[in-house]
Amino acid sequence: MSQSPEIKKGQVETTGHVWDGDLREYNNPLPRWWLWAFYGTIVFAVVYWILYPAWPYAGTYTKGVETVSFTVKEPNGQEKTVTEHWNSRALFNKDMESSPSALAQKEWLAKVKDMSFEQIAANPDTLNFARSMGHALFGDHCAACHGTGGQGVLSMNPEASYPNLTDDAWIHGSSYEKIVQDITNGIHGNMPAFGALFQGEKRADLAQYVLSLSHQSGVNEEAANRGKALFATCAGCHGATGAGNQMIGAPNLTDQSWDFVDISGAKDYDEKLKLIEGVIANGLNHQMPKFGDRLSPEQIRLLAVYVRQLGGS
Ligand code: HEC
Ligand code: HEC
């Protein structure tokens, strides 16, 4: 590399460096538009840093001077203006509190707050509101277990079943008050195991009797008759006729709607027997979580209206 001796007139200026005898480097000025755009980005960045959250420091970050304000209704009914630094959560909160749909929802919530369940269900407008709000809440909180339409899950493993809420067979009761209570406090359904008490022939006879209660075809009448005497142990919860007890949450065994045991999915009568014998031997245990700490009383009331009309009540 050597210094270039001369620059001819009219030629673009070079940096003055020459490689391999004739290889030079031009020294063109930056185009003006490019330079201004570049300064522009610097100014933009500085303004942005001042207005919005930008720089991390000491375990937190600069919050910026831009703010978001919205009104929220406090539990005591008073309105309060909240101002937060600009951030996407504040924008979301603002949207949740003051977008047109949020305001409409609040208006409806206020309207149904003092109405009875029966009044809400009797008025087409409030029923519609309960349906759409209930449907959204159901999708968020209940569908994972009960299915998007509330149809539940009936599994060959009864412990993995979740009750169908769209049929008219209620394990725990269909009154609005009971449904609210079930959602608020959760449900623990438990049937003890009778594997030690009923073994072999006895267990099979009892299972035959249980299947005879819902008139399954293939029942061995003789065995079912022997099983009938043993059902006294079960009657304390399921009732003398097997019609169930909603106070205890013991399902009705005389109808065709099975809540946990997939009798309708069994491929033949023998499999039905096995399923019932399994329940007698091992008992059943189901837990629905409580939602009283996750949903407001108003949300639970609307869910109750929604769930109850799913069941055709
Ligand atoms: C202490 C009360 C209690 C007794 C006694 C009892 N059960 Fe149950 N049974 C229940 C409860 C509660 C459930 C629902 C379990 C759940 O929610 O996990 C149930 C569920 C069942 C089911 C499933 C029903 C369905 O729709 O899927 C069958 C079948 C059944 N019991 C049969 C029996 C038989 C047979 C006996 C007698 C050996 C018996 N139970 C004794 C409380 C009882
Ligand atoms: C983690 C699973 C799970 C979730 C989530 C869940 N449930 Fe349940 N639910 C159950 C189980 C299991 C039962 C049956 C309890 C029993 O009787 O053993 C049940 C029972 C019920 C019953 C009683 C049905 C009857 O026939 O009496 C209602 C009503 C109900 N759920 C509504 C809801 C609603 C509304 C939500 C959402 C807020 C919800 N559940 C969320 C698991 C769940």
Short mmCIF file of C-alpha atoms and ligand atoms in Angstrom, two decimals:
data_model
loop_
_atom_site.label_atom_id
_atom_site.label_comp_id
_atom_site.label_asym_id
_atom_site.label_seq_id
_atom_site.Cartn_x
_atom_site.Cartn_y
_atom_site.Cartn_z
CA MET A 1 0.00 0.00 0.00
CA SER A 2 1.34 3.43 -0.92
CA GLN A 3 0.03 7.00 -1.01
CA SER A 4 -1.55 7.97 -4.31
CA PRO A 5 0.47 10.73 -5.92
CA GLU A 6 -2.19 12.87 -7.63
CA ILE A 7 -5.97 13.28 -8.05
CA LYS A 8 -7.12 14.40 -11.45
CA LYS A 9 -9.61 17.26 -11.65
CA GLY A 10 -13.32 16.25 -11.97
CA GLN A 11 -12.65 12.90 -10.42
CA VAL A 12 -14.37 11.82 -7.23
CA GLU A 13 -12.12 12.29 -4.23
CA THR A 14 -10.59 9.09 -2.91
CA THR A 15 -9.42 8.29 0.59
CA GLY A 16 -5.92 8.48 -0.78
CA HIS A 17 -5.15 4.83 -0.12
CA VAL A 18 -3.97 2.66 -3.04
CA TRP A 19 -3.75 -1.12 -3.01
CA ASP A 20 -2.02 -3.29 -5.59
CA GLY A 21 -0.82 -0.22 -7.44
CA ASP A 22 -4.21 1.01 -8.81
CA LEU A 23 -6.97 -0.02 -6.41
CA ARG A 24 -8.39 3.15 -4.78
CA GLU A 25 -11.20 3.80 -2.35
CA TYR A 26 -13.74 6.56 -3.20
CA ASN A 27 -14.64 9.02 -0.46
CA ASN A 28 -18.24 9.88 -1.51
CA PRO A 29 -20.23 12.10 0.89
CA LEU A 30 -23.39 10.43 2.30
CA PRO A 31 -26.54 11.42 0.38
CA ARG A 32 -28.31 14.25 2.13
CA TRP A 33 -31.70 12.50 2.41
CA TRP A 34 -30.00 9.53 4.00
CA LEU A 35 -28.16 11.66 6.52
CA TRP A 36 -31.33 13.54 7.57
CA ALA A 37 -33.24 10.29 7.88
CA PHE A 38 -30.44 9.01 10.08
CA TYR A 39 -30.57 12.11 12.35
CA GLY A 40 -34.35 11.70 12.33
CA THR A 41 -34.13 8.21 13.78
CA ILE A 42 -31.89 9.52 16.58
CA VAL A 43 -34.37 12.26 17.45
CA PHE A 44 -37.24 9.75 17.26
CA ALA A 45 -35.42 7.38 19.60
CA VAL A 46 -34.75 10.12 22.18
CA VAL A 47 -38.39 11.30 22.10
CA TYR A 48 -39.54 7.68 22.37
CA TRP A 49 -37.28 7.00 25.35
CA ILE A 50 -38.75 10.00 27.15
CA LEU A 51 -42.39 9.17 26.38
CA TYR A 52 -42.53 5.42 26.68
CA PRO A 53 -41.06 2.57 28.74
CA ALA A 54 -37.59 1.99 27.31
CA TRP A 55 -34.45 1.43 29.32
CA PRO A 56 -33.87 -1.29 31.91
CA TYR A 57 -32.02 -0.17 35.02
CA ALA A 58 -31.54 -1.45 38.57
CA GLY A 59 -34.03 -4.32 38.27
CA THR A 60 -36.77 -2.12 36.80
CA TYR A 61 -37.04 0.15 33.75
CA THR A 62 -37.74 3.75 32.76
CA LYS A 63 -41.53 4.14 32.72
CA GLY A 64 -41.79 7.11 30.35
CA VAL A 65 -43.91 10.25 30.87
CA GLU A 66 -46.85 9.17 28.69
CA THR A 67 -49.89 7.96 30.69
CA VAL A 68 -53.16 6.11 30.18
CA SER A 69 -56.28 7.13 32.15
CA PHE A 70 -59.56 5.33 32.59
CA THR A 71 -62.43 5.12 35.06
CA VAL A 72 -63.03 2.03 37.11
CA LYS A 73 -65.97 1.21 39.31
CA GLU A 74 -64.93 0.29 42.83
CA PRO A 75 -66.66 -2.51 44.76
CA ASN A 76 -68.60 0.12 46.75
CA GLY A 77 -70.06 1.45 43.49
CA GLN A 78 -68.03 4.67 43.30
CA GLU A 79 -66.23 5.60 40.12
CA LYS A 80 -62.54 6.34 40.28
CA THR A 81 -60.15 7.60 37.63
CA VAL A 82 -57.00 5.56 37.41
CA THR A 83 -53.90 6.90 35.68
CA GLU A 84 -51.08 4.53 34.83
CA HIS A 85 -47.86 4.88 32.92
CA TRP A 86 -48.30 3.90 29.31
CA ASN A 87 -47.91 0.16 28.82
CA SER A 88 -49.84 -2.51 27.02
CA ARG A 89 -51.40 -3.80 30.22
CA ALA A 90 -52.76 -0.32 31.03
CA LEU A 91 -54.13 -0.09 27.49
CA PHE A 92 -55.76 -3.47 27.94
CA ASN A 93 -57.23 -2.38 31.28
CA LYS A 94 -58.53 0.79 29.68
CA ASP A 95 -60.11 -1.25 26.92
CA MET A 96 -61.67 -3.61 29.47
CA GLU A 97 -63.08 -0.67 31.42
CA SER A 98 -64.13 1.81 28.79
CA SER A 99 -64.45 0.28 25.33
CA PRO A 100 -68.02 0.46 23.98
CA SER A 101 -68.52 -3.29 24.45
CA ALA A 102 -67.14 -3.12 28.00
CA LEU A 103 -69.50 -0.25 28.82
CA ALA A 104 -72.45 -2.14 27.35
CA GLN A 105 -71.47 -5.18 29.40
CA LYS A 106 -71.29 -3.10 32.58
CA GLU A 107 -74.70 -1.65 31.88
CA TRP A 108 -76.15 -5.15 31.49
CA LEU A 109 -74.37 -6.39 34.59
CA ALA A 110 -75.88 -3.53 36.58
CA LYS A 111 -79.27 -4.36 35.11
CA VAL A 112 -79.24 -8.05 36.10
CA LYS A 113 -77.56 -7.47 39.47
CA ASP A 114 -80.80 -6.98 41.34
CA MET A 115 -82.92 -9.33 39.26
CA SER A 116 -83.83 -12.81 40.48
CA PHE A 117 -82.72 -15.83 38.44
CA GLU A 118 -86.30 -16.32 37.30
CA GLN A 119 -86.56 -12.71 36.14
CA ILE A 120 -83.31 -12.97 34.19
CA ALA A 121 -84.46 -16.17 32.52
CA ALA A 122 -87.93 -14.83 31.74
CA ASN A 123 -86.76 -11.70 29.90
CA PRO A 124 -85.41 -12.50 26.41
CA ASP A 125 -82.88 -9.63 26.52
CA THR A 126 -81.37 -10.47 29.88
CA LEU A 127 -81.47 -14.18 29.04
CA ASN A 128 -79.54 -13.43 25.87
CA PHE A 129 -76.99 -11.47 27.86
CA ALA A 130 -76.64 -14.31 30.39
CA ARG A 131 -76.23 -16.77 27.53
CA SER A 132 -73.49 -14.87 25.74
CA MET A 133 -71.62 -13.93 28.91
CA GLY A 134 -72.13 -17.41 30.35
CA HIS A 135 -70.91 -18.99 27.13
CA ALA A 136 -67.71 -16.93 27.17
CA LEU A 137 -67.06 -17.67 30.85
CA PHE A 138 -67.83 -21.34 30.31
CA GLY A 139 -65.31 -21.49 27.47
CA ASP A 140 -62.63 -19.94 29.68
CA HIS A 141 -63.24 -21.79 32.94
CA CYS A 142 -65.33 -24.91 32.47
CA ALA A 143 -64.89 -26.29 28.95
CA ALA A 144 -61.55 -27.94 29.71
CA CYS A 145 -63.42 -30.51 31.81
CA HIS A 146 -67.05 -30.32 30.70
CA GLY A 147 -66.41 -29.82 26.97
CA THR A 148 -67.12 -26.67 24.94
CA GLY A 149 -70.82 -27.41 24.69
CA GLY A 150 -71.05 -28.76 28.27
CA GLN A 151 -71.52 -32.30 26.95
CA GLY A 152 -68.95 -33.68 29.40
CA VAL A 153 -66.68 -36.67 28.98
CA LEU A 154 -67.73 -40.26 29.49
CA SER A 155 -64.62 -42.41 29.68
CA MET A 156 -64.00 -46.14 30.01
CA ASN A 157 -61.99 -45.10 33.05
CA PRO A 158 -64.76 -43.64 35.26
CA GLU A 159 -62.22 -41.55 37.19
CA ALA A 160 -61.49 -39.64 33.98
CA SER A 161 -65.16 -38.83 33.31
CA TYR A 162 -66.76 -35.41 33.71
CA PRO A 163 -70.52 -35.06 33.95
CA ASN A 164 -72.66 -34.00 31.04
CA LEU A 165 -74.37 -30.71 31.83
CA THR A 166 -76.65 -30.73 28.80
CA ASP A 167 -78.93 -33.56 29.90
CA ASP A 168 -81.75 -33.27 32.36
CA ALA A 169 -80.10 -35.64 34.85
CA TRP A 170 -78.58 -33.60 37.66
CA ILE A 171 -76.35 -35.32 40.20
CA HIS A 172 -76.40 -32.44 42.65
CA GLY A 173 -79.59 -30.60 41.85
CA SER A 174 -80.80 -28.17 39.22
CA SER A 175 -81.95 -25.23 41.32
CA TYR A 176 -80.12 -21.99 40.56
CA GLU A 177 -79.08 -21.72 44.18
CA LYS A 178 -77.55 -25.20 44.16
CA ILE A 179 -75.68 -24.58 40.92
CA VAL A 180 -74.30 -21.30 42.28
CA GLN A 181 -73.21 -23.13 45.42
CA ASP A 182 -71.55 -25.91 43.36
CA ILE A 183 -69.61 -23.43 41.21
CA THR A 184 -68.64 -21.22 44.15
CA ASN A 185 -67.46 -23.93 46.54
CA GLY A 186 -66.54 -26.70 44.10
CA ILE A 187 -67.72 -30.28 44.43
CA HIS A 188 -66.15 -33.32 45.96
CA GLY A 189 -68.02 -36.46 44.90
CA ASN A 190 -66.96 -39.60 46.67
CA MET A 191 -68.24 -43.14 46.77
CA PRO A 192 -66.36 -45.50 49.10
CA ALA A 193 -64.81 -48.71 47.77
CA PHE A 194 -66.70 -51.93 48.54
CA GLY A 195 -64.11 -54.31 47.17
CA ALA A 196 -63.56 -56.01 50.53
CA LEU A 197 -67.26 -56.32 51.32
CA PHE A 198 -68.40 -57.66 47.95
CA GLN A 199 -66.16 -60.17 46.23
CA GLY A 200 -66.53 -62.71 43.44
CA GLU A 201 -70.10 -63.96 42.96
CA LYS A 202 -71.57 -61.33 45.30
CA ARG A 203 -70.00 -58.48 43.40
CA ALA A 204 -71.22 -59.92 40.10
CA ASP A 205 -74.77 -60.39 41.44
CA LEU A 206 -74.87 -56.83 42.71
CA ALA A 207 -73.62 -55.52 39.37
CA GLN A 208 -76.37 -57.52 37.61
CA TYR A 209 -78.93 -55.91 39.88
CA VAL A 210 -77.56 -52.40 39.21
CA LEU A 211 -77.82 -53.00 35.46
CA SER A 212 -81.37 -54.31 35.85
CA LEU A 213 -82.34 -50.96 37.44
CA SER A 214 -81.89 -49.20 34.09
CA HIS A 215 -83.33 -52.16 32.14
CA GLN A 216 -80.16 -53.12 30.27
CA SER A 217 -80.75 -56.01 27.92
CA GLY A 218 -78.85 -59.16 28.83
CA VAL A 219 -79.46 -59.06 32.59
CA ASN A 220 -79.40 -62.45 34.27
CA GLU A 221 -82.63 -62.15 36.32
CA GLU A 222 -81.67 -64.84 38.80
CA ALA A 223 -78.36 -63.18 39.62
CA ALA A 224 -80.02 -59.77 39.76
CA ASN A 225 -82.52 -61.11 42.29
CA ARG A 226 -79.69 -62.32 44.50
CA GLY A 227 -78.02 -58.91 44.07
CA LYS A 228 -81.16 -57.05 45.11
CA ALA A 229 -80.70 -58.11 48.75
CA LEU A 230 -77.13 -56.81 48.71
CA PHE A 231 -78.23 -53.41 47.40
CA ALA A 232 -79.30 -52.48 50.95
CA THR A 233 -75.69 -51.37 51.45
CA CYS A 234 -75.99 -49.00 48.52
CA ALA A 235 -79.49 -47.76 49.30
CA GLY A 236 -78.27 -45.45 52.06
CA CYS A 237 -76.88 -43.17 49.37
CA HIS A 238 -78.53 -44.19 46.09
CA GLY A 239 -81.97 -44.65 47.65
CA ALA A 240 -83.99 -47.85 48.10
CA THR A 241 -85.06 -47.78 44.44
CA GLY A 242 -81.67 -46.61 43.18
CA ALA A 243 -83.10 -43.27 42.08
CA GLY A 244 -80.20 -41.41 43.66
CA ASN A 245 -79.88 -38.61 46.19
CA GLN A 246 -78.94 -35.10 45.15
CA MET A 247 -78.09 -34.04 48.70
CA ILE A 248 -75.29 -36.60 48.76
CA GLY A 249 -74.49 -36.36 45.07
CA ALA A 250 -75.24 -40.05 44.56
CA PRO A 251 -76.34 -40.46 40.92
CA ASN A 252 -79.62 -41.95 39.79
CA LEU A 253 -78.91 -45.55 38.72
CA THR A 254 -82.34 -46.15 37.15
CA ASP A 255 -82.07 -43.81 34.16
CA GLN A 256 -80.15 -44.22 30.91
CA SER A 257 -77.90 -41.25 31.55
CA TRP A 258 -74.66 -42.41 33.12
CA ASP A 259 -72.51 -39.74 34.66
CA PHE A 260 -69.18 -41.47 35.20
CA VAL A 261 -69.46 -45.07 33.97
CA ASP A 262 -69.60 -45.38 30.20
CA ILE A 263 -72.30 -48.05 30.03
CA SER A 264 -73.52 -46.87 26.64
CA GLY A 265 -69.98 -47.17 25.27
CA ALA A 266 -69.44 -50.73 26.48
CA LYS A 267 -69.15 -53.14 23.57
CA ASP A 268 -71.24 -55.88 25.17
CA TYR A 269 -73.08 -56.84 28.34
CA ASP A 270 -70.00 -58.45 29.87
CA GLU A 271 -68.11 -55.22 29.59
CA LYS A 272 -71.00 -53.35 31.27
CA LEU A 273 -70.82 -55.84 34.15
CA LYS A 274 -67.06 -55.32 34.45
CA LEU A 275 -67.48 -51.55 34.57
CA ILE A 276 -70.06 -51.70 37.36
CA GLU A 277 -68.03 -54.29 39.27
CA GLY A 278 -65.08 -51.94 38.99
CA VAL A 279 -67.04 -49.11 40.60
CA ILE A 280 -68.24 -51.39 43.42
CA ALA A 281 -64.71 -52.64 44.03
CA ASN A 282 -62.85 -49.32 43.82
CA GLY A 283 -65.44 -46.65 44.58
CA LEU A 284 -65.32 -43.31 42.78
CA ASN A 285 -63.75 -39.99 43.53
CA HIS A 286 -64.17 -36.75 41.62
CA GLN A 287 -63.21 -33.22 42.39
CA MET A 288 -64.45 -30.07 40.76
CA PRO A 289 -62.42 -27.00 41.79
CA LYS A 290 -64.08 -24.06 43.51
CA PHE A 291 -64.48 -20.85 41.53
CA GLY A 292 -65.56 -18.51 44.33
CA ASP A 293 -62.08 -17.02 44.46
CA ARG A 294 -61.69 -16.68 40.69
CA LEU A 295 -65.08 -15.43 39.51
CA SER A 296 -67.24 -12.63 40.88
CA PRO A 297 -70.65 -13.48 42.36
CA GLU A 298 -72.24 -11.79 39.32
CA GLN A 299 -70.25 -13.95 36.91
CA ILE A 300 -71.23 -17.08 38.85
CA ARG A 301 -74.91 -16.08 38.78
CA LEU A 302 -74.79 -15.65 34.99
CA LEU A 303 -72.96 -18.97 34.62
CA ALA A 304 -75.68 -20.63 36.68
CA VAL A 305 -78.36 -19.28 34.34
CA TYR A 306 -76.33 -20.45 31.35
CA VAL A 307 -75.58 -23.93 32.76
CA ARG A 308 -79.15 -24.51 33.91
CA GLN A 309 -80.62 -23.77 30.49
CA LEU A 310 -77.99 -26.06 28.90
CA GLY A 311 -79.71 -28.86 30.79
CA GLY A 312 -83.03 -27.94 29.25
CA SER A 313 -84.38 -26.76 32.60
C1 HEC B 1 -71.69 -43.26 50.82
C2 HEC B 1 -72.63 -43.12 49.73
C3 HEC B 1 -72.61 -44.20 48.66
C4 HEC B 1 -72.78 -45.54 48.81
C5 HEC B 1 -72.98 -46.31 50.10
C6 HEC B 1 -72.75 -46.09 47.47
N1 HEC B 1 -72.56 -45.11 46.56
FE1 HEC B 1 -72.46 -45.37 44.52
N2 HEC B 1 -72.06 -43.40 44.34
C7 HEC B 1 -72.01 -42.48 45.36
C8 HEC B 1 -71.55 -41.23 44.84
C9 HEC B 1 -71.35 -39.94 45.66
C10 HEC B 1 -71.32 -41.41 43.47
C11 HEC B 1 -70.72 -40.38 42.52
C12 HEC B 1 -69.22 -40.47 42.71
C13 HEC B 1 -68.45 -39.29 42.20
O1 HEC B 1 -69.00 -38.20 42.14
O2 HEC B 1 -67.24 -39.49 41.93
C14 HEC B 1 -71.66 -42.79 43.18
C15 HEC B 1 -71.62 -43.36 41.90
C16 HEC B 1 -72.02 -44.64 41.61
C17 HEC B 1 -72.09 -45.20 40.30
C18 HEC B 1 -71.80 -44.47 38.99
C19 HEC B 1 -73.07 -43.91 38.43
C20 HEC B 1 -72.93 -43.16 37.13
O3 HEC B 1 -73.92 -42.51 36.73
O4 HEC B 1 -71.87 -43.21 36.50
C21 HEC B 1 -72.51 -46.49 40.42
C22 HEC B 1 -72.74 -47.48 39.32
C23 HEC B 1 -72.69 -46.72 41.83
N3 HEC B 1 -72.39 -45.57 42.52
C24 HEC B 1 -73.10 -47.91 42.37
C25 HEC B 1 -73.12 -48.18 43.73
C26 HEC B 1 -73.38 -49.46 44.30
C27 HEC B 1 -73.67 -50.71 43.52
C28 HEC B 1 -73.30 -49.33 45.64
C29 HEC B 1 -73.43 -50.38 46.71
C30 HEC B 1 -72.33 -51.29 46.79
C31 HEC B 1 -73.02 -47.93 45.92
N4 HEC B 1 -72.91 -47.27 44.74
C32 HEC B 1 -72.89 -47.43 47.19
C33 HEC B 1 -72.30 -42.69 46.69
C34 HEC B 1 -72.48 -43.94 47.26
C1 HEC B 2 -61.15 -29.68 36.68
C2 HEC B 2 -62.37 -30.11 36.04
C3 HEC B 2 -63.60 -29.24 36.17
C4 HEC B 2 -63.75 -27.91 35.86
C5 HEC B 2 -62.71 -26.94 35.36
C6 HEC B 2 -65.14 -27.62 36.08
N1 HEC B 2 -65.80 -28.72 36.53
FE1 HEC B 2 -67.77 -28.85 36.93
N2 HEC B 2 -67.52 -30.73 37.54
C7 HEC B 2 -66.35 -31.46 37.50
C8 HEC B 2 -66.56 -32.77 38.08
C9 HEC B 2 -65.53 -33.86 38.23
C10 HEC B 2 -67.91 -32.80 38.49
C11 HEC B 2 -68.62 -33.96 39.18
C12 HEC B 2 -68.46 -33.84 40.64
C13 HEC B 2 -69.02 -35.04 41.31
O1 HEC B 2 -70.24 -35.12 41.44
O2 HEC B 2 -68.25 -35.92 41.66
C14 HEC B 2 -68.49 -31.52 38.12
C15 HEC B 2 -69.82 -31.19 38.34
C16 HEC B 2 -70.42 -30.02 37.95
C17 HEC B 2 -71.81 -29.68 38.13
C18 HEC B 2 -72.87 -30.56 38.77
C19 HEC B 2 -73.57 -31.33 37.70
C20 HEC B 2 -74.77 -32.11 38.19
O3 HEC B 2 -75.23 -32.96 37.42
O4 HEC B 2 -75.25 -31.87 39.30
C21 HEC B 2 -71.99 -28.43 37.61
C22 HEC B 2 -73.28 -27.64 37.57
C23 HEC B 2 -70.71 -27.99 37.12
N3 HEC B 2 -69.78 -28.98 37.33
C24 HEC B 2 -70.49 -26.77 36.52
C25 HEC B 2 -69.23 -26.28 36.22
C26 HEC B 2 -68.98 -24.93 35.79
C27 HEC B 2 -70.04 -23.88 35.55
C28 HEC B 2 -67.64 -24.82 35.63
C29 HEC B 2 -66.85 -23.59 35.23
C30 HEC B 2 -66.99 -22.46 36.10
C31 HEC B 2 -67.05 -26.11 35.95
N4 HEC B 2 -68.05 -26.96 36.31
C32 HEC B 2 -65.69 -26.37 35.88
C33 HEC B 2 -65.15 -31.03 37.00
C34 HEC B 2 -64.89 -29.73 36.59
#
